[in-house]
mmCIF file with all atom_site columns, C-alpha atoms in Angstrom:
data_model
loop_
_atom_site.group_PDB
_atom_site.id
_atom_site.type_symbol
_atom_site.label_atom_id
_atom_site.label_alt_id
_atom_site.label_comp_id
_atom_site.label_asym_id
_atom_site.label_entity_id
_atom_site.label_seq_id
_atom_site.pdbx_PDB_ins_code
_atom_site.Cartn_x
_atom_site.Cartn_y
_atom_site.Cartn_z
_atom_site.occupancy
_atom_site.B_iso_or_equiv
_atom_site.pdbx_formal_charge
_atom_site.auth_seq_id
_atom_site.auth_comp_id
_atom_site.auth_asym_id
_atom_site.auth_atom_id
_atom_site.pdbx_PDB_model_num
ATOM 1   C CA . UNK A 1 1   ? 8.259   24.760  47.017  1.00 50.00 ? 7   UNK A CA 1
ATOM 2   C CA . UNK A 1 2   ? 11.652  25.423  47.558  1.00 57.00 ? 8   UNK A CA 1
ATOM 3   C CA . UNK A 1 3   ? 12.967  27.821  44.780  1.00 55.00 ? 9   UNK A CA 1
ATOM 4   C CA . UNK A 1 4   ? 15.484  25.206  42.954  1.00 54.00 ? 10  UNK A CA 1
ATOM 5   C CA . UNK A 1 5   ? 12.929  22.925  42.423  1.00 63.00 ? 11  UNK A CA 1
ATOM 6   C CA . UNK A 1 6   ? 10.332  25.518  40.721  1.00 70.00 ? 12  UNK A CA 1
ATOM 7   C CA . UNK A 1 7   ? 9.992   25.224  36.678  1.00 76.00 ? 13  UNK A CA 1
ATOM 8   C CA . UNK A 1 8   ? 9.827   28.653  35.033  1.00 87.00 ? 14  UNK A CA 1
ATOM 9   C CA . UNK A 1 9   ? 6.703   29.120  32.772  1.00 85.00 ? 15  UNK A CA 1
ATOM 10  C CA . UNK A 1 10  ? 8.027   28.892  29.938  1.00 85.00 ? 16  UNK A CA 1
ATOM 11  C CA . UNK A 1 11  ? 9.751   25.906  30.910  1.00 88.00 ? 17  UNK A CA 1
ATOM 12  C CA . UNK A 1 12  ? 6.432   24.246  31.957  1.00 86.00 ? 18  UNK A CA 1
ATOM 13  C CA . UNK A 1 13  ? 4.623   25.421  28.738  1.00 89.00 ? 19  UNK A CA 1
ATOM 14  C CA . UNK A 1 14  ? 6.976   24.134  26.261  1.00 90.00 ? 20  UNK A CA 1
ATOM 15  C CA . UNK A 1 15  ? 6.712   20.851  28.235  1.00 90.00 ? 21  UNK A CA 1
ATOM 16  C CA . UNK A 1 16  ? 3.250   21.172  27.665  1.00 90.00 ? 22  UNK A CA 1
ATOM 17  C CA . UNK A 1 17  ? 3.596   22.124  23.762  1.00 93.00 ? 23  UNK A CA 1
ATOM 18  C CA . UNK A 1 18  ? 5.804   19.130  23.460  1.00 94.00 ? 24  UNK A CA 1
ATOM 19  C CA . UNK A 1 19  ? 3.062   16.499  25.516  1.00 93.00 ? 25  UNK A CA 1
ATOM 20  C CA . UNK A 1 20  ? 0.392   17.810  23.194  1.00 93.00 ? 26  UNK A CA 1
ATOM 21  C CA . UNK A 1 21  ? 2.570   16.999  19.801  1.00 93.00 ? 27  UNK A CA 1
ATOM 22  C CA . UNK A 1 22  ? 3.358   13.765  20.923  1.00 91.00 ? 28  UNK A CA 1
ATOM 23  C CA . UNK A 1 23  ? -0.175  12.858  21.518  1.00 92.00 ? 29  UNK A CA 1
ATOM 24  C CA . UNK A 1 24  ? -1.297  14.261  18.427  1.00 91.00 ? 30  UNK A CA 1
ATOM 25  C CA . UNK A 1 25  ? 1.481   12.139  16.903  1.00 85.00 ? 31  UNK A CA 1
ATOM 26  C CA . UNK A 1 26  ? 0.389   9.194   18.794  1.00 86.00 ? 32  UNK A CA 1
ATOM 27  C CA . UNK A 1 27  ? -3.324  9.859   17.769  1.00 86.00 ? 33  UNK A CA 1
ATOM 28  C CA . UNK A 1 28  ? -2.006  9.760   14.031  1.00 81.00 ? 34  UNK A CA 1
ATOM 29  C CA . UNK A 1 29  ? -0.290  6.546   14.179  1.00 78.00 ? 35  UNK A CA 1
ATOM 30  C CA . UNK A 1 30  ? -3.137  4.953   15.340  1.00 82.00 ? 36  UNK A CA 1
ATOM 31  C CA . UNK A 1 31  ? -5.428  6.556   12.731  1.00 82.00 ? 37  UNK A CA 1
ATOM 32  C CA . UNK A 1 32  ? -3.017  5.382   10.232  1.00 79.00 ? 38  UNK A CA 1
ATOM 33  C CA . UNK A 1 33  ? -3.120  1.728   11.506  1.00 82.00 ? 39  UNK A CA 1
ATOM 34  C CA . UNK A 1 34  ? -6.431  1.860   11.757  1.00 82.00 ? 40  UNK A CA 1
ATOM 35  C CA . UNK A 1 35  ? -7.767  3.372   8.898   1.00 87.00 ? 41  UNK A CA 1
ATOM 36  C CA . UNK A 1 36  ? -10.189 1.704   6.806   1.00 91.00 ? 42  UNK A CA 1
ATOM 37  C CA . UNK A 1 37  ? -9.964  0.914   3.313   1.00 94.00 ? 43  UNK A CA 1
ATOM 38  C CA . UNK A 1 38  ? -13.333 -0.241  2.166   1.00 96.00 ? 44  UNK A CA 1
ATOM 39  C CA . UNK A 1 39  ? -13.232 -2.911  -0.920  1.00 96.00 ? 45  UNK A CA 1
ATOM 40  C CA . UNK A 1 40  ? -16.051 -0.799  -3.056  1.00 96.00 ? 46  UNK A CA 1
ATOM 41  C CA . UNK A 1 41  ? -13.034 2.402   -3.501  1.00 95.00 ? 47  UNK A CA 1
ATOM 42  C CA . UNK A 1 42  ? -10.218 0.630   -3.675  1.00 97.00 ? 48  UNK A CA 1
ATOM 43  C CA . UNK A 1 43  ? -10.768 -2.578  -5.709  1.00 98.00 ? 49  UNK A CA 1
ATOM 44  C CA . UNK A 1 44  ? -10.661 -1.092  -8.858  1.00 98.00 ? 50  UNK A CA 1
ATOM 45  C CA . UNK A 1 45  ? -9.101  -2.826  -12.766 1.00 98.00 ? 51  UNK A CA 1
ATOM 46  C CA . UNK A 1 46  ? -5.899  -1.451  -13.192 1.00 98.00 ? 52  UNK A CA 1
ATOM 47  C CA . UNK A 1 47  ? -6.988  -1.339  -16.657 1.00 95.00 ? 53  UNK A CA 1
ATOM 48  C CA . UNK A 1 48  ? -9.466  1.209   -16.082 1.00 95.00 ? 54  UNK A CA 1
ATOM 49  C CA . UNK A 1 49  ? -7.918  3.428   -13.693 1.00 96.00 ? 55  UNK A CA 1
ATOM 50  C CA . UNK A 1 50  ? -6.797  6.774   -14.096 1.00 93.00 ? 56  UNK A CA 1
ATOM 51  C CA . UNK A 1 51  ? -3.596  7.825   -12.603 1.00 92.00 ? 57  UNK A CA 1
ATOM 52  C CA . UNK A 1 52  ? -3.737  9.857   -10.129 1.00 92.00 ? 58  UNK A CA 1
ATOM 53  C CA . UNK A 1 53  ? -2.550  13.599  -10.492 1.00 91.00 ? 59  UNK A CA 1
ATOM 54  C CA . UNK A 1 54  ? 0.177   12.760  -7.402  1.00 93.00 ? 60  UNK A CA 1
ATOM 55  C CA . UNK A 1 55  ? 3.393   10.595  -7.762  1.00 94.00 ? 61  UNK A CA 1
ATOM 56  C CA . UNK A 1 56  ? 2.373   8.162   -4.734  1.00 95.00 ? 62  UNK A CA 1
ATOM 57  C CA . UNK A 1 57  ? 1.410   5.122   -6.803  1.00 97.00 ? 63  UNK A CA 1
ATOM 58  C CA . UNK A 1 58  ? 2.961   2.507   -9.879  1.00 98.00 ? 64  UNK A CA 1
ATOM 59  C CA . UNK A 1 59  ? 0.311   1.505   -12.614 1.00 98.00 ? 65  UNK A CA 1
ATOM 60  C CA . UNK A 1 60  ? 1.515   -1.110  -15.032 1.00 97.00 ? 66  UNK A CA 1
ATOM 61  C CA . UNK A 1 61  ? -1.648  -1.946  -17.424 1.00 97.00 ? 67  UNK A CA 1
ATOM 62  C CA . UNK A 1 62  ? -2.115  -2.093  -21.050 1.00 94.00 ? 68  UNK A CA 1
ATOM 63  C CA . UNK A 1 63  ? 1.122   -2.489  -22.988 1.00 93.00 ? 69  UNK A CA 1
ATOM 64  C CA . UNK A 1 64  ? 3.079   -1.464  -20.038 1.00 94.00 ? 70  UNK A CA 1
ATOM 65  C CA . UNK A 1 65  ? 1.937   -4.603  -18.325 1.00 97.00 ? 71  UNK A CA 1
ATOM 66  C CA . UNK A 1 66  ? 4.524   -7.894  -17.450 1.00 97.00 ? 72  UNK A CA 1
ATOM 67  C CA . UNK A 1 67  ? 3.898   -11.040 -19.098 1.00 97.00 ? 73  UNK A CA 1
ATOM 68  C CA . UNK A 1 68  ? 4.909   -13.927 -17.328 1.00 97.00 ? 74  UNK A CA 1
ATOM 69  C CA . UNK A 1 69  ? 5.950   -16.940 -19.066 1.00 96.00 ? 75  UNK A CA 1
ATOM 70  C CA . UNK A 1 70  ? 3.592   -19.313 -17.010 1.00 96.00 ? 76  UNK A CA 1
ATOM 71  C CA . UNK A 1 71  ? 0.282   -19.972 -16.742 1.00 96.00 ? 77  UNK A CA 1
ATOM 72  C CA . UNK A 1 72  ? -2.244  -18.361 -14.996 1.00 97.00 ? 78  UNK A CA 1
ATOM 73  C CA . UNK A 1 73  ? -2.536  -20.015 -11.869 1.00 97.00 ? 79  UNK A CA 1
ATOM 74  C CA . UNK A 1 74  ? 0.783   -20.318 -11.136 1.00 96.00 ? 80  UNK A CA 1
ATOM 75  C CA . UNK A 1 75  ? 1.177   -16.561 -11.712 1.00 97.00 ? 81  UNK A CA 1
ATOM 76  C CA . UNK A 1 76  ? -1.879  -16.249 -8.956  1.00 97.00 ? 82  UNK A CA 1
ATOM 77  C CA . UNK A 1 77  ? 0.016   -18.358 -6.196  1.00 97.00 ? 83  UNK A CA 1
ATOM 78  C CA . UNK A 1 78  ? 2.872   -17.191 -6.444  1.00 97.00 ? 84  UNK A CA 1
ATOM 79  C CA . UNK A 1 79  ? 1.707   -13.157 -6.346  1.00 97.00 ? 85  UNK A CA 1
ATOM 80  C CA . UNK A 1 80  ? -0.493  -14.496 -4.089  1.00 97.00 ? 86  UNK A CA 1
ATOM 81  C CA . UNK A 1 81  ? 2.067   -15.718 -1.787  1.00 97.00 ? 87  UNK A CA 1
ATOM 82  C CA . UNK A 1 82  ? 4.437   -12.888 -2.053  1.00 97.00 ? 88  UNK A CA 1
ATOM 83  C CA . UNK A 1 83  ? 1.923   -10.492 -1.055  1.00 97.00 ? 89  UNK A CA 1
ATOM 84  C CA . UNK A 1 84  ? 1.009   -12.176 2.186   1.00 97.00 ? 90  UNK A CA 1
ATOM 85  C CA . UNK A 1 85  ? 5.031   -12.302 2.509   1.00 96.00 ? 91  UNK A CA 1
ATOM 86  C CA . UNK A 1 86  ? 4.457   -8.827  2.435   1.00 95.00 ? 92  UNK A CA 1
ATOM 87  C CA . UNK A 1 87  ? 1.964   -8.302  4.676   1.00 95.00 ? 93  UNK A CA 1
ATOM 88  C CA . UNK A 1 88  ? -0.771  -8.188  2.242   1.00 97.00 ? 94  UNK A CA 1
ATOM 89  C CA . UNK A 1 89  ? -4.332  -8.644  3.539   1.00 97.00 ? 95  UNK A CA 1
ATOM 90  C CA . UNK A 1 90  ? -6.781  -9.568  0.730   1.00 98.00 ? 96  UNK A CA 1
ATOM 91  C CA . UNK A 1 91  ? -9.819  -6.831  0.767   1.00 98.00 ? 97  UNK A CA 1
ATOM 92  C CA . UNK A 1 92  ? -11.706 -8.372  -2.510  1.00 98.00 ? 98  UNK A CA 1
ATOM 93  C CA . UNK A 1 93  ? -11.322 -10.785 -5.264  1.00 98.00 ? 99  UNK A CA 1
ATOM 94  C CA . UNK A 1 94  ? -9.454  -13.742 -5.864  1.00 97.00 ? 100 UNK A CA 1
ATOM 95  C CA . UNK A 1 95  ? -6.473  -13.837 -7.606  1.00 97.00 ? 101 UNK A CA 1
ATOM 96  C CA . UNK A 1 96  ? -7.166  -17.194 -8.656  1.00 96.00 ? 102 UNK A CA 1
ATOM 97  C CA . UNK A 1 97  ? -10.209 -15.618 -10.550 1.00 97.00 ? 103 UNK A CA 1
ATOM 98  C CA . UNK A 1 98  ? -7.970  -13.517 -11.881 1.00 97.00 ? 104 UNK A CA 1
ATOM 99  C CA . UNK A 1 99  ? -8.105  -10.642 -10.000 1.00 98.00 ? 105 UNK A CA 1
ATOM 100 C CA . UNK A 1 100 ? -7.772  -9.092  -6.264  1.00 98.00 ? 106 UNK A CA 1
ATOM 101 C CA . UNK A 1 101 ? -6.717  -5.929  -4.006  1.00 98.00 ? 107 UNK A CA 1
ATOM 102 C CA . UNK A 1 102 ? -4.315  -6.364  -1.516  1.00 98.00 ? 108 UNK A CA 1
ATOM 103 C CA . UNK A 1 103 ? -3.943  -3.726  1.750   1.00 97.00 ? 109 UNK A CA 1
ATOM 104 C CA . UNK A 1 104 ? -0.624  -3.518  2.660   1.00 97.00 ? 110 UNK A CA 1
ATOM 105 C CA . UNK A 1 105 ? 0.674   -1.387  5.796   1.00 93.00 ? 111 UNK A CA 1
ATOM 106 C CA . UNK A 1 106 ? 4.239   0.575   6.371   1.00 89.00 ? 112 UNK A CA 1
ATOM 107 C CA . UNK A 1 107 ? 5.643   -1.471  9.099   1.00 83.00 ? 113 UNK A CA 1
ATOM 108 C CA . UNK A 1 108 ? 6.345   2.281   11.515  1.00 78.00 ? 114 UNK A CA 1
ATOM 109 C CA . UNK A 1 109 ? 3.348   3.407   10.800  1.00 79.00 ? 115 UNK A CA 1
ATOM 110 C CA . UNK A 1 110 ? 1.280   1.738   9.149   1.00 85.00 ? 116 UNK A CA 1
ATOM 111 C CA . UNK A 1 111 ? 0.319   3.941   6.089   1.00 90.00 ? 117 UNK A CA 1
ATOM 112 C CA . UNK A 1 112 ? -1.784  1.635   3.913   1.00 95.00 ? 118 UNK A CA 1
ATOM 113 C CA . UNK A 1 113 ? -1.775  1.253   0.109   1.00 96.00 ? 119 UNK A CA 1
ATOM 114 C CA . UNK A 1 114 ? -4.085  -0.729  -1.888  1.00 98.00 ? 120 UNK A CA 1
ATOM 115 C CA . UNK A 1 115 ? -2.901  -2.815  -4.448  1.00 98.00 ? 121 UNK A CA 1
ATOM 116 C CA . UNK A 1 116 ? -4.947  -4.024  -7.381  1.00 98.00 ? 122 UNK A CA 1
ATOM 117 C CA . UNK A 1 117 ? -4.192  -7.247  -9.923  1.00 98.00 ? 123 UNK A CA 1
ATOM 118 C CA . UNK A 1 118 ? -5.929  -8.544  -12.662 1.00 98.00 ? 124 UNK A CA 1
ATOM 119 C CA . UNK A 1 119 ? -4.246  -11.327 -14.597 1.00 98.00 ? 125 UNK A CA 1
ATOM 120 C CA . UNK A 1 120 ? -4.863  -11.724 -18.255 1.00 97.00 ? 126 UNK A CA 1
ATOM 121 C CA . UNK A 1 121 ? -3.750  -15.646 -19.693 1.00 97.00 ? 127 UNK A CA 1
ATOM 122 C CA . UNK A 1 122 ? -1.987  -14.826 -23.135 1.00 95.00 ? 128 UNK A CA 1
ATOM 123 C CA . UNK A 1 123 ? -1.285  -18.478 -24.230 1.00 93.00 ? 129 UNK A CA 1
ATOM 124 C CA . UNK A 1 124 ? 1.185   -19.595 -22.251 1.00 94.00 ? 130 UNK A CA 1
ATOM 125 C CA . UNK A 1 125 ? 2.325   -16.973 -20.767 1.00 97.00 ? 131 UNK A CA 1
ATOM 126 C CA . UNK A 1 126 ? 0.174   -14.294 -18.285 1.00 97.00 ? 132 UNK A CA 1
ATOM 127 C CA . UNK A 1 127 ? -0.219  -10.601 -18.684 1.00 98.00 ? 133 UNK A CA 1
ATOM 128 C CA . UNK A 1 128 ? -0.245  -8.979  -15.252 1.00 98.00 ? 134 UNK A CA 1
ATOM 129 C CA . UNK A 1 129 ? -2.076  -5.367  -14.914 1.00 98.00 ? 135 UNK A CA 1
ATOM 130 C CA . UNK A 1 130 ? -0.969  -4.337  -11.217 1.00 98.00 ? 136 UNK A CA 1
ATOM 131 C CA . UNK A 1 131 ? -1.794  -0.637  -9.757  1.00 98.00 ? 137 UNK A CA 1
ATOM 132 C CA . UNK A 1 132 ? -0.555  -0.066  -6.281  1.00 98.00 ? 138 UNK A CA 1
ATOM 133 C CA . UNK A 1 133 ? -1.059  3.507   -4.831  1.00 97.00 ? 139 UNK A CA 1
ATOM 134 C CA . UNK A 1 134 ? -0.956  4.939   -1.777  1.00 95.00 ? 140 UNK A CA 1
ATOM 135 C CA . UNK A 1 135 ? -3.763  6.202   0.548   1.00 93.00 ? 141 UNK A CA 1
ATOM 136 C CA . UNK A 1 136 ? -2.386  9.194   2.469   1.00 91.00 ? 142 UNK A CA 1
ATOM 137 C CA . UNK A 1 137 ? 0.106   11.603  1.164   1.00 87.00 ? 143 UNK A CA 1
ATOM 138 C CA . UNK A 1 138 ? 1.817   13.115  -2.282  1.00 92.00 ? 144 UNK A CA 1
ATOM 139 C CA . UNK A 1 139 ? 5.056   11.185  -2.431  1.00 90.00 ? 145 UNK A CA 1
ATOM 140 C CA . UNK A 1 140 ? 5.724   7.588   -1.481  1.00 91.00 ? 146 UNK A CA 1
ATOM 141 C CA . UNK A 1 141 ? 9.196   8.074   -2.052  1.00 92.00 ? 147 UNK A CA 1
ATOM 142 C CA . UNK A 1 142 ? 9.286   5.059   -4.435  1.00 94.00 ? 148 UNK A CA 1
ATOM 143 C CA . UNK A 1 143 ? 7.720   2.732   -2.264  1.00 95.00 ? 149 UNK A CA 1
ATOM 144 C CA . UNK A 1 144 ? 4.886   1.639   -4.429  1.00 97.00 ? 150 UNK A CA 1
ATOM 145 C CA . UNK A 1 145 ? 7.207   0.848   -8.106  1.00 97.00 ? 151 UNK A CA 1
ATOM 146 C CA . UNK A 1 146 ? 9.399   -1.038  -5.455  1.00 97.00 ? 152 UNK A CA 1
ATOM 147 C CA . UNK A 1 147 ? 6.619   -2.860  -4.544  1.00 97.00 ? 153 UNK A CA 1
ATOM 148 C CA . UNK A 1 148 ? 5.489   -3.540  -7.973  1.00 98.00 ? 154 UNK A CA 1
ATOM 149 C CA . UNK A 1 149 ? 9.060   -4.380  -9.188  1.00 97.00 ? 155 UNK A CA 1
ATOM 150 C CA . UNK A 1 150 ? 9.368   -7.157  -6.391  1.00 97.00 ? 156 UNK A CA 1
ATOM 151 C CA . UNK A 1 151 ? 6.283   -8.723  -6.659  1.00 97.00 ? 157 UNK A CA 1
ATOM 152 C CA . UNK A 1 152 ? 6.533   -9.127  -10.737 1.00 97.00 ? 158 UNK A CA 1
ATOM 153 C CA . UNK A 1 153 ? 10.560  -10.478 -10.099 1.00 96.00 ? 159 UNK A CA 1
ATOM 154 C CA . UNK A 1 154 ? 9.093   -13.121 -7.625  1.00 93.00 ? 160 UNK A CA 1
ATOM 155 C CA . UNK A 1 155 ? 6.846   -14.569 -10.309 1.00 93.00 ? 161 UNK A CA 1
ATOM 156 C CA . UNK A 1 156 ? 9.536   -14.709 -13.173 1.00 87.00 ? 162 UNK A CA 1
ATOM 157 C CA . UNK A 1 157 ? 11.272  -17.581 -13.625 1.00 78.00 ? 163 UNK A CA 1
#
């Protein structure tokens, strides 16, 4: 091999270094995607949680809880149809029953969070208990009380 054309070793080894980290960061985005969030841990009451000790979820329940000036089932299809808007996938429940966990991915790379509802009909109006936490990580950077905060503005009047 002519001697322009040969890569030092330590060249060829951080080349190597760098193929390895990219498949390891390859095989976590697909573990991400992929990972499985079975109904039986995450479909929980929001009402009988307790918070977790990191900052990587939003829990509104008890008196912190929206109510909704409308009934309950229109509170249901509408939070039903913003979190499929979202890219929700329903793992349990029935929000029309009054309550349901949603799985919903990070578009990169697909970090899920679990998000639980149970609706409560107060009169005429709806109490909604809504916990949505994250699976993997400490901080969500917000993204779960952003979540929260859209879903209960697209059921408001």
């Amino acid at each position: 091999m002519p001697a322009a054309l040969a890569i030092p070793l330590a060249m060829r080894l951080l080349l190597l270094l760098l193929a390895a980290l990219g498949l390891a960061l390859l095989g976590a985005a697909v573990w991400f995607r992929l990972a499985p969030m079975p109904p039986q841990v995450w479909h929980v009451d929001p009402a009988g949680v307790t918070p977790p000790g990191t900052p990587n979820f939003e829990l509104r329940a008890g008196d912190g809880a929206p109510r909704i000036p409308r009934d309950m089932a229109t509170v249901a299809a509408r939070l039903a149809a913003v979190a499929e808007a979202d890219g929700g996938r329903l793992i349990a429940g029935d929000l029309a029953l009054g309550h349901a966990t949603y799985v919903v991915r990070s578009r990169l790379m697909g970090f899920p969070d679990a998000v639980s509802i149970r609706l409560h009909p107060e009169g005429e109006a709806t109490r909604v208990e809504i916990f949505s936490r994250s699976r993997f990580g400490h901080s969500d950077l917000g993204v779960n009380a952003a979540r929260v905060a859209r879903w209960i503005d697209a059921t408001t009047p």
